[in-house]
Amino acid sequence: MDNSIIYLKNIKEINFNIYPIKYFRSKQLIFTPGKLPANIYYIETGYIKVYRITSNGLEIVFTILKPESFIPLLMVLGNLKNDFYFEALTDCRARILTFDQFRQLVKLYPQMHSLLVERLIKGYSNLVERLEMLNTNDALTRVATAILYLNNVFGQVDDNKITFPVKFSHELISGLAFTTRETASRKIEELNSQKIISTGYSNMQINDLEGLKKIAQ
């Protein structure tokens, strides 16, 4: 690899085609807490769910990682142990890097470290906002906020309605809303009956984005 310094504006400018490919199927566990990974994965396509499980068995979803993400990022940047489950939310294609190869990339692309830190800080800020809901908002507000979060990650405008390219389980929404599946299902049905969202076997869509925002606020 050339030792000259290259400046970049975003991660996707880097050529990852030289690294081996790894595929993950939907719902496949990639990392588990406490396990020290031998490699780092750069996600080219697909989405990753990052979560923990509480002592009473409740799944708490911290974030959903988009393509162009490295996992596990905290370990990559700070040499910290992994405390989270990383699960493929959809089918994913990744590139495999060793820790030494990642360090070589950082030397080659000086801004890479700062870009990843900025991404980590943004994700942390979003998480703090969502955690504040636990003490300040009811379950309907939390579910509405979870659906807005999914909109920010996946939403696509189609005929003045917002649709999603993947199907979301009630378990995913309950994990994002920090509530039980049963409670999330009731609140989803409440939003459905108000025609703010539409749910069906194939997918969910947002019919009234402003109405959903009012509930979330």
GROMACS .gro file of N, CA and C in nm, residues 80-194:
model
  345
   80LEU      N    1  -1.170  -0.070   2.295
   80LEU     CA    2  -1.258  -0.106   2.406
   80LEU      C    3  -1.322  -0.242   2.380
   81LYS      N    4  -1.360  -0.310   2.485
   81LYS     CA    5  -1.427  -0.439   2.467
   81LYS      C    6  -1.568  -0.416   2.415
   82ASN      N    7  -1.620  -0.517   2.349
   82ASN     CA    8  -1.754  -0.506   2.293
   82ASN      C    9  -1.860  -0.545   2.396
   83ASP      N   10  -1.956  -0.456   2.421
   83ASP     CA   11  -2.064  -0.483   2.516
   83ASP      C   12  -2.199  -0.500   2.449
   84PHE      N   13  -2.200  -0.513   2.316
   84PHE     CA   14  -2.326  -0.512   2.242
   84PHE      C   15  -2.341  -0.635   2.153
   85TYR      N   16  -2.467  -0.662   2.117
   85TYR     CA   17  -2.498  -0.757   2.011
   85TYR      C   18  -2.503  -0.680   1.879
   86PHE      N   19  -2.438  -0.733   1.778
   86PHE     CA   20  -2.447  -0.680   1.642
   86PHE      C   21  -2.518  -0.785   1.558
   87GLU      N   22  -2.633  -0.751   1.505
   87GLU     CA   23  -2.713  -0.847   1.429
   87GLU      C   24  -2.750  -0.787   1.294
   88ALA      N   25  -2.741  -0.867   1.189
   88ALA     CA   26  -2.780  -0.821   1.056
   88ALA      C   27  -2.931  -0.801   1.052
   89LEU      N   28  -2.973  -0.678   1.029
   89LEU     CA   29  -3.116  -0.649   1.017
   89LEU      C   30  -3.168  -0.690   0.880
   90THR      N   31  -3.081  -0.681   0.780
   90THR     CA   32  -3.109  -0.726   0.644
   90THR      C   33  -2.989  -0.809   0.598
   91ASP      N   34  -3.000  -0.867   0.482
   91ASP     CA   35  -2.883  -0.931   0.423
   91ASP      C   36  -2.775  -0.824   0.402
   92CYS      N   37  -2.651  -0.858   0.434
   92CYS     CA   38  -2.541  -0.760   0.428
   92CYS      C   39  -2.422  -0.817   0.352
   93ARG      N   40  -2.350  -0.724   0.289
   93ARG     CA   41  -2.221  -0.758   0.232
   93ARG      C   42  -2.117  -0.670   0.298
   94ALA      N   43  -2.009  -0.730   0.346
   94ALA     CA   44  -1.906  -0.656   0.419
   94ALA      C   45  -1.768  -0.689   0.363
   95ARG      N   46  -1.673  -0.604   0.397
   95ARG     CA   47  -1.532  -0.629   0.366
   95ARG      C   48  -1.458  -0.656   0.497
   96ILE      N   49  -1.368  -0.753   0.494
   96ILE     CA   50  -1.295  -0.795   0.613
   96ILE      C   51  -1.161  -0.724   0.619
   97LEU      N   52  -1.135  -0.655   0.732
   97LEU     CA   53  -1.007  -0.590   0.756
   97LEU      C   54  -0.950  -0.638   0.889
   98THR      N   55  -0.820  -0.658   0.893
   98THR     CA   56  -0.755  -0.681   1.021
   98THR      C   57  -0.736  -0.547   1.091
   99PHE      N   58  -0.706  -0.550   1.219
   99PHE     CA   59  -0.682  -0.426   1.291
   99PHE      C   60  -0.560  -0.353   1.235
  100ASP      N   61  -0.458  -0.428   1.193
  100ASP     CA   62  -0.340  -0.365   1.133
  100ASP      C   63  -0.376  -0.297   1.001
  101GLN      N   64  -0.461  -0.360   0.921
  101GLN     CA   65  -0.504  -0.298   0.795
  101GLN      C   66  -0.584  -0.171   0.820
  102PHE      N   67  -0.666  -0.171   0.924
  102PHE     CA   68  -0.741  -0.050   0.959
  102PHE      C   69  -0.645   0.062   0.999
  103ARG      N   70  -0.545   0.030   1.080
  103ARG     CA   71  -0.448   0.131   1.123
  103ARG      C   72  -0.370   0.187   1.003
  104GLN      N   73  -0.343   0.102   0.905
  104GLN     CA   74  -0.276   0.149   0.784
  104GLN      C   75  -0.365   0.247   0.708
  105LEU      N   76  -0.495   0.220   0.704
  105LEU     CA   77  -0.588   0.311   0.638
  105LEU      C   78  -0.590   0.447   0.706
  106VAL      N   79  -0.588   0.447   0.839
  106VAL     CA   80  -0.589   0.573   0.914
  106VAL      C   81  -0.464   0.655   0.882
  107LYS      N   82  -0.351   0.588   0.867
  107LYS     CA   83  -0.227   0.659   0.832
  107LYS      C   84  -0.235   0.714   0.690
  108LEU      N   85  -0.296   0.636   0.601
  108LEU     CA   86  -0.305   0.677   0.462
  108LEU      C   87  -0.407   0.789   0.442
  109TYR      N   88  -0.516   0.783   0.519
  109TYR     CA   89  -0.624   0.883   0.510
  109TYR      C   90  -0.637   0.954   0.645
  110PRO      N   91  -0.567   1.064   0.668
  110PRO     CA   92  -0.566   1.128   0.799
  110PRO      C   93  -0.704   1.167   0.852
  111GLN      N   94  -0.796   1.207   0.763
  111GLN     CA   95  -0.928   1.250   0.811
  111GLN      C   96  -1.018   1.135   0.852
  112MET      N   97  -0.979   1.014   0.818
  112MET     CA   98  -1.066   0.899   0.842
  112MET      C   99  -1.103   0.887   0.990
  113HIS      N  100  -1.006   0.903   1.078
  113HIS     CA  101  -1.032   0.889   1.221
  113HIS      C  102  -1.132   0.996   1.268
  114SER      N  103  -1.112   1.120   1.227
  114SER     CA  104  -1.202   1.227   1.270
  114SER      C  105  -1.341   1.210   1.213
  115LEU      N  106  -1.352   1.161   1.090
  115LEU     CA  107  -1.484   1.135   1.030
  115LEU      C  108  -1.560   1.030   1.109
  116LEU      N  109  -1.490   0.925   1.151
  116LEU     CA  110  -1.555   0.819   1.227
  116LEU      C  111  -1.592   0.867   1.367
  117VAL      N  112  -1.507   0.949   1.427
  117VAL     CA  113  -1.539   1.004   1.560
  117VAL      C  114  -1.662   1.094   1.551
  118GLU      N  115  -1.670   1.177   1.448
  118GLU     CA  116  -1.788   1.262   1.429
  118GLU      C  117  -1.914   1.178   1.416
  119ARG      N  118  -1.904   1.069   1.341
  119ARG     CA  119  -2.018   0.980   1.324
  119ARG      C  120  -2.059   0.917   1.457
  120LEU      N  121  -1.959   0.879   1.537
  120LEU     CA  122  -1.985   0.819   1.667
  120LEU      C  123  -2.051   0.919   1.762
  121ILE      N  124  -2.004   1.043   1.762
  121ILE     CA  125  -2.062   1.148   1.847
  121ILE      C  126  -2.206   1.176   1.807
  122LYS      N  127  -2.233   1.181   1.678
  122LYS     CA  128  -2.370   1.205   1.631
  122LYS      C  129  -2.462   1.092   1.677
  123GLY      N  130  -2.415   0.968   1.664
  123GLY     CA  131  -2.495   0.855   1.707
  123GLY      C  132  -2.519   0.857   1.857
  124TYR      N  133  -2.418   0.898   1.933
  124TYR     CA  134  -2.431   0.908   2.078
  124TYR      C  135  -2.534   1.014   2.116
  125SER      N  136  -2.531   1.129   2.047
  125SER     CA  137  -2.627   1.237   2.075
  125SER      C  138  -2.770   1.191   2.047
  126ASN      N  139  -2.790   1.118   1.938
  126ASN     CA  140  -2.923   1.066   1.907
  126ASN      C  141  -2.970   0.967   2.013
  127LEU      N  142  -2.876   0.886   2.062
  127LEU     CA  143  -2.910   0.789   2.165
  127LEU      C  144  -2.949   0.859   2.294
  128VAL      N  145  -2.876   0.963   2.333
  128VAL     CA  146  -2.908   1.037   2.455
  128VAL      C  147  -3.048   1.095   2.447
  129GLU      N  148  -3.084   1.151   2.332
  129GLU     CA  149  -3.218   1.206   2.315
  129GLU      C  150  -3.324   1.099   2.333
  130ARG      N  151  -3.299   0.981   2.278
  130ARG     CA  152  -3.397   0.874   2.289
  130ARG      C  153  -3.405   0.821   2.432
  131LEU      N  154  -3.290   0.813   2.501
  131LEU     CA  155  -3.291   0.766   2.640
  131LEU      C  156  -3.366   0.861   2.732
  132GLU      N  157  -3.365   0.991   2.700
  132GLU     CA  158  -3.438   1.088   2.781
  132GLU      C  159  -3.588   1.063   2.778
  133MET      N  160  -3.636   0.993   2.673
  133MET     CA  161  -3.778   0.962   2.662
  133MET      C  162  -3.825   0.872   2.775
  134LEU      N  163  -3.735   0.792   2.830
  134LEU     CA  164  -3.774   0.695   2.933
  134LEU      C  165  -3.839   0.763   3.053
  135ASN      N  166  -3.794   0.883   3.087
  135ASN     CA  167  -3.845   0.953   3.205
  135ASN      C  168  -3.944   1.063   3.172
  136THR      N  169  -3.956   1.099   3.045
  136THR     CA  170  -4.037   1.217   3.013
  136THR      C  171  -4.159   1.189   2.927
  137ASN      N  172  -4.164   1.073   2.859
  137ASN     CA  173  -4.272   1.050   2.763
  137ASN      C  174  -4.342   0.916   2.786
  138ASP      N  175  -4.466   0.909   2.738
  138ASP     CA  176  -4.541   0.785   2.751
  138ASP      C  177  -4.508   0.691   2.635
  139ALA      N  178  -4.568   0.573   2.636
  139ALA     CA  179  -4.533   0.470   2.538
  139ALA      C  180  -4.570   0.512   2.396
  140LEU      N  181  -4.683   0.581   2.378
  140LEU     CA  182  -4.723   0.623   2.243
  140LEU      C  183  -4.620   0.719   2.185
  141THR      N  184  -4.573   0.812   2.268
  141THR     CA  185  -4.471   0.906   2.222
  141THR      C  186  -4.342   0.834   2.185
  142ARG      N  187  -4.304   0.735   2.265
  142ARG     CA  188  -4.181   0.662   2.238
  142ARG      C  189  -4.192   0.581   2.109
  143VAL      N  190  -4.308   0.520   2.085
  143VAL     CA  191  -4.327   0.444   1.962
  143VAL      C  192  -4.325   0.537   1.842
  144ALA      N  193  -4.390   0.653   1.854
  144ALA     CA  194  -4.389   0.751   1.744
  144ALA      C  195  -4.247   0.796   1.715
  145THR      N  196  -4.168   0.819   1.820
  145THR     CA  197  -4.029   0.860   1.802
  145THR      C  198  -3.947   0.750   1.737
  146ALA      N  199  -3.974   0.624   1.773
  146ALA     CA  200  -3.903   0.512   1.712
  146ALA      C  201  -3.932   0.504   1.562
  147ILE      N  202  -4.058   0.526   1.524
  147ILE     CA  203  -4.094   0.521   1.382
  147ILE      C  204  -4.029   0.637   1.307
  148LEU      N  205  -4.020   0.754   1.371
  148LEU     CA  206  -3.950   0.867   1.309
  148LEU      C  207  -3.802   0.835   1.289
  149TYR      N  208  -3.744   0.765   1.386
  149TYR     CA  209  -3.603   0.724   1.373
  149TYR      C  210  -3.588   0.630   1.252
  150LEU      N  211  -3.678   0.535   1.238
  150LEU     CA  212  -3.674   0.445   1.123
  150LEU      C  213  -3.692   0.522   0.993
  151ASN      N  214  -3.774   0.626   0.996
  151ASN     CA  215  -3.791   0.710   0.878
  151ASN      C  216  -3.660   0.777   0.840
  152ASN      N  217  -3.586   0.826   0.940
  152ASN     CA  218  -3.458   0.892   0.912
  152ASN      C  219  -3.357   0.795   0.851
  153VAL      N  220  -3.366   0.668   0.888
  153VAL     CA  221  -3.272   0.569   0.838
  153VAL      C  222  -3.315   0.513   0.703
  154PHE      N  223  -3.445   0.481   0.688
  154PHE     CA  224  -3.492   0.404   0.573
  154PHE      C  225  -3.593   0.475   0.484
  155GLY      N  226  -3.659   0.581   0.533
  155GLY     CA  227  -3.778   0.634   0.466
  155GLY      C  228  -3.758   0.674   0.321
  156GLN      N  229  -3.857   0.641   0.237
  156GLN     CA  230  -3.858   0.679   0.096
  156GLN      C  231  -3.994   0.738   0.062
  157VAL      N  232  -3.996   0.854  -0.003
  157VAL     CA  233  -4.121   0.920  -0.038
  157VAL      C  234  -4.177   0.858  -0.165
  158ASP      N  235  -4.303   0.818  -0.157
  158ASP     CA  236  -4.371   0.757  -0.272
  158ASP      C  237  -4.516   0.803  -0.273
  159ASP      N  238  -4.552   0.887  -0.372
  159ASP     CA  239  -4.689   0.936  -0.387
  159ASP      C  240  -4.737   1.006  -0.258
  160ASN      N  241  -4.653   1.096  -0.208
  160ASN     CA  242  -4.682   1.175  -0.088
  160ASN      C  243  -4.694   1.092   0.040
  161LYS      N  244  -4.652   0.967   0.033
  161LYS     CA  245  -4.649   0.882   0.151
  161LYS      C  246  -4.507   0.829   0.168
  162ILE      N  247  -4.471   0.800   0.293
  162ILE     CA  248  -4.337   0.750   0.321
  162ILE      C  249  -4.343   0.599   0.337
  163THR      N  250  -4.267   0.531   0.255
  163THR     CA  251  -4.262   0.385   0.259
  163THR      C  252  -4.122   0.341   0.299
  164PHE      N  253  -4.111   0.213   0.333
  164PHE     CA  254  -3.983   0.158   0.377
  164PHE      C  255  -3.948   0.036   0.293
  165PRO      N  256  -3.821   0.021   0.255
  165PRO     CA  257  -3.782  -0.090   0.169
  165PRO      C  258  -3.771  -0.224   0.243
  166VAL      N  259  -3.781  -0.222   0.375
  166VAL     CA  260  -3.772  -0.345   0.453
  166VAL      C  261  -3.891  -0.353   0.547
  167LYS      N  262  -3.924  -0.474   0.588
  167LYS     CA  263  -4.033  -0.495   0.682
  167LYS      C  264  -3.980  -0.485   0.824
  168PHE      N  265  -4.052  -0.410   0.909
  168PHE     CA  266  -4.010  -0.392   1.048
  168PHE      C  267  -4.098  -0.476   1.140
  169SER      N  268  -4.035  -0.551   1.226
  169SER     CA  269  -4.110  -0.629   1.324
  169SER      C  270  -4.149  -0.539   1.440
  170HIS      N  271  -4.252  -0.581   1.513
  170HIS     CA  272  -4.291  -0.507   1.633
  170HIS      C  273  -4.181  -0.517   1.739
  171GLU      N  274  -4.102  -0.624   1.735
  171GLU     CA  275  -3.990  -0.638   1.829
  171GLU      C  276  -3.887  -0.528   1.806
  172LEU      N  277  -3.860  -0.496   1.678
  172LEU     CA  278  -3.763  -0.391   1.648
  172LEU      C  279  -3.813  -0.257   1.699
  173ILE      N  280  -3.940  -0.226   1.674
  173ILE     CA  281  -3.995  -0.098   1.718
  173ILE      C  282  -4.000  -0.091   1.870
  174SER      N  283  -4.035  -0.200   1.935
  174SER     CA  284  -4.037  -0.200   2.082
  174SER      C  285  -3.896  -0.180   2.138
  175GLY      N  286  -3.795  -0.239   2.072
  175GLY     CA  287  -3.657  -0.221   2.117
  175GLY      C  288  -3.611  -0.077   2.102
  176LEU      N  289  -3.652  -0.011   1.995
  176LEU     CA  290  -3.618   0.129   1.973
  176LEU      C  291  -3.696   0.221   2.067
  177ALA      N  292  -3.816   0.179   2.105
  177ALA     CA  293  -3.902   0.261   2.192
  177ALA      C  294  -3.882   0.231   2.340
  178PHE      N  295  -3.795   0.136   2.372
  178PHE     CA  296  -3.768   0.098   2.511
  178PHE      C  297  -3.897   0.054   2.582
  179THR      N  298  -3.969  -0.034   2.519
  179THR     CA  299  -4.092  -0.085   2.578
  179THR      C  300  -4.108  -0.231   2.539
  180THR      N  301  -4.212  -0.296   2.590
  180THR     CA  302  -4.235  -0.436   2.557
  180THR      C  303  -4.300  -0.448   2.420
  181ARG      N  304  -4.290  -0.568   2.363
  181ARG     CA  305  -4.351  -0.590   2.232
  181ARG      C  306  -4.501  -0.570   2.238
  182GLU      N  307  -4.565  -0.618   2.346
  182GLU     CA  308  -4.710  -0.607   2.358
  182GLU      C  309  -4.753  -0.460   2.360
  183THR      N  310  -4.681  -0.378   2.437
  183THR     CA  311  -4.713  -0.236   2.443
  183THR      C  312  -4.691  -0.169   2.308
  184ALA      N  313  -4.580  -0.201   2.243
  184ALA     CA  314  -4.552  -0.143   2.111
  184ALA      C  315  -4.660  -0.180   2.011
  185SER      N  316  -4.707  -0.305   2.015
  185SER     CA  317  -4.811  -0.349   1.922
  185SER      C  318  -4.940  -0.270   1.942
  186ARG      N  319  -4.976  -0.245   2.069
  186ARG     CA  320  -5.098  -0.168   2.096
  186ARG      C  321  -5.084  -0.025   2.044
  187LYS      N  322  -4.968   0.036   2.063
  187LYS     CA  323  -4.948   0.174   2.020
  187LYS      C  324  -4.939   0.184   1.868
  188ILE      N  325  -4.882   0.084   1.804
  188ILE     CA  326  -4.879   0.081   1.658
  188ILE      C  327  -5.021   0.074   1.603
  189GLU      N  328  -5.105  -0.009   1.666
  189GLU     CA  329  -5.244  -0.019   1.624
  189GLU      C  330  -5.318   0.112   1.648
  190GLU      N  331  -5.283   0.182   1.755
  190GLU     CA  332  -5.346   0.311   1.783
  190GLU      C  333  -5.309   0.413   1.674
  191LEU      N  334  -5.184   0.416   1.635
  191LEU     CA  335  -5.143   0.505   1.526
  191LEU      C  336  -5.206   0.465   1.394
  192ASN      N  337  -5.223   0.335   1.376
  192ASN     CA  338  -5.288   0.284   1.255
  192ASN      C  339  -5.434   0.325   1.250
  193SER      N  340  -5.504   0.316   1.364
  193SER     CA  341  -5.646   0.353   1.368
  193SER      C  342  -5.666   0.502   1.346
  194GLN      N  343  -5.566   0.584   1.382
  194GLN     CA  344  -5.571   0.728   1.358
  194GLN      C  345  -5.529   0.764   1.217
   0.00000   0.00000   0.00000
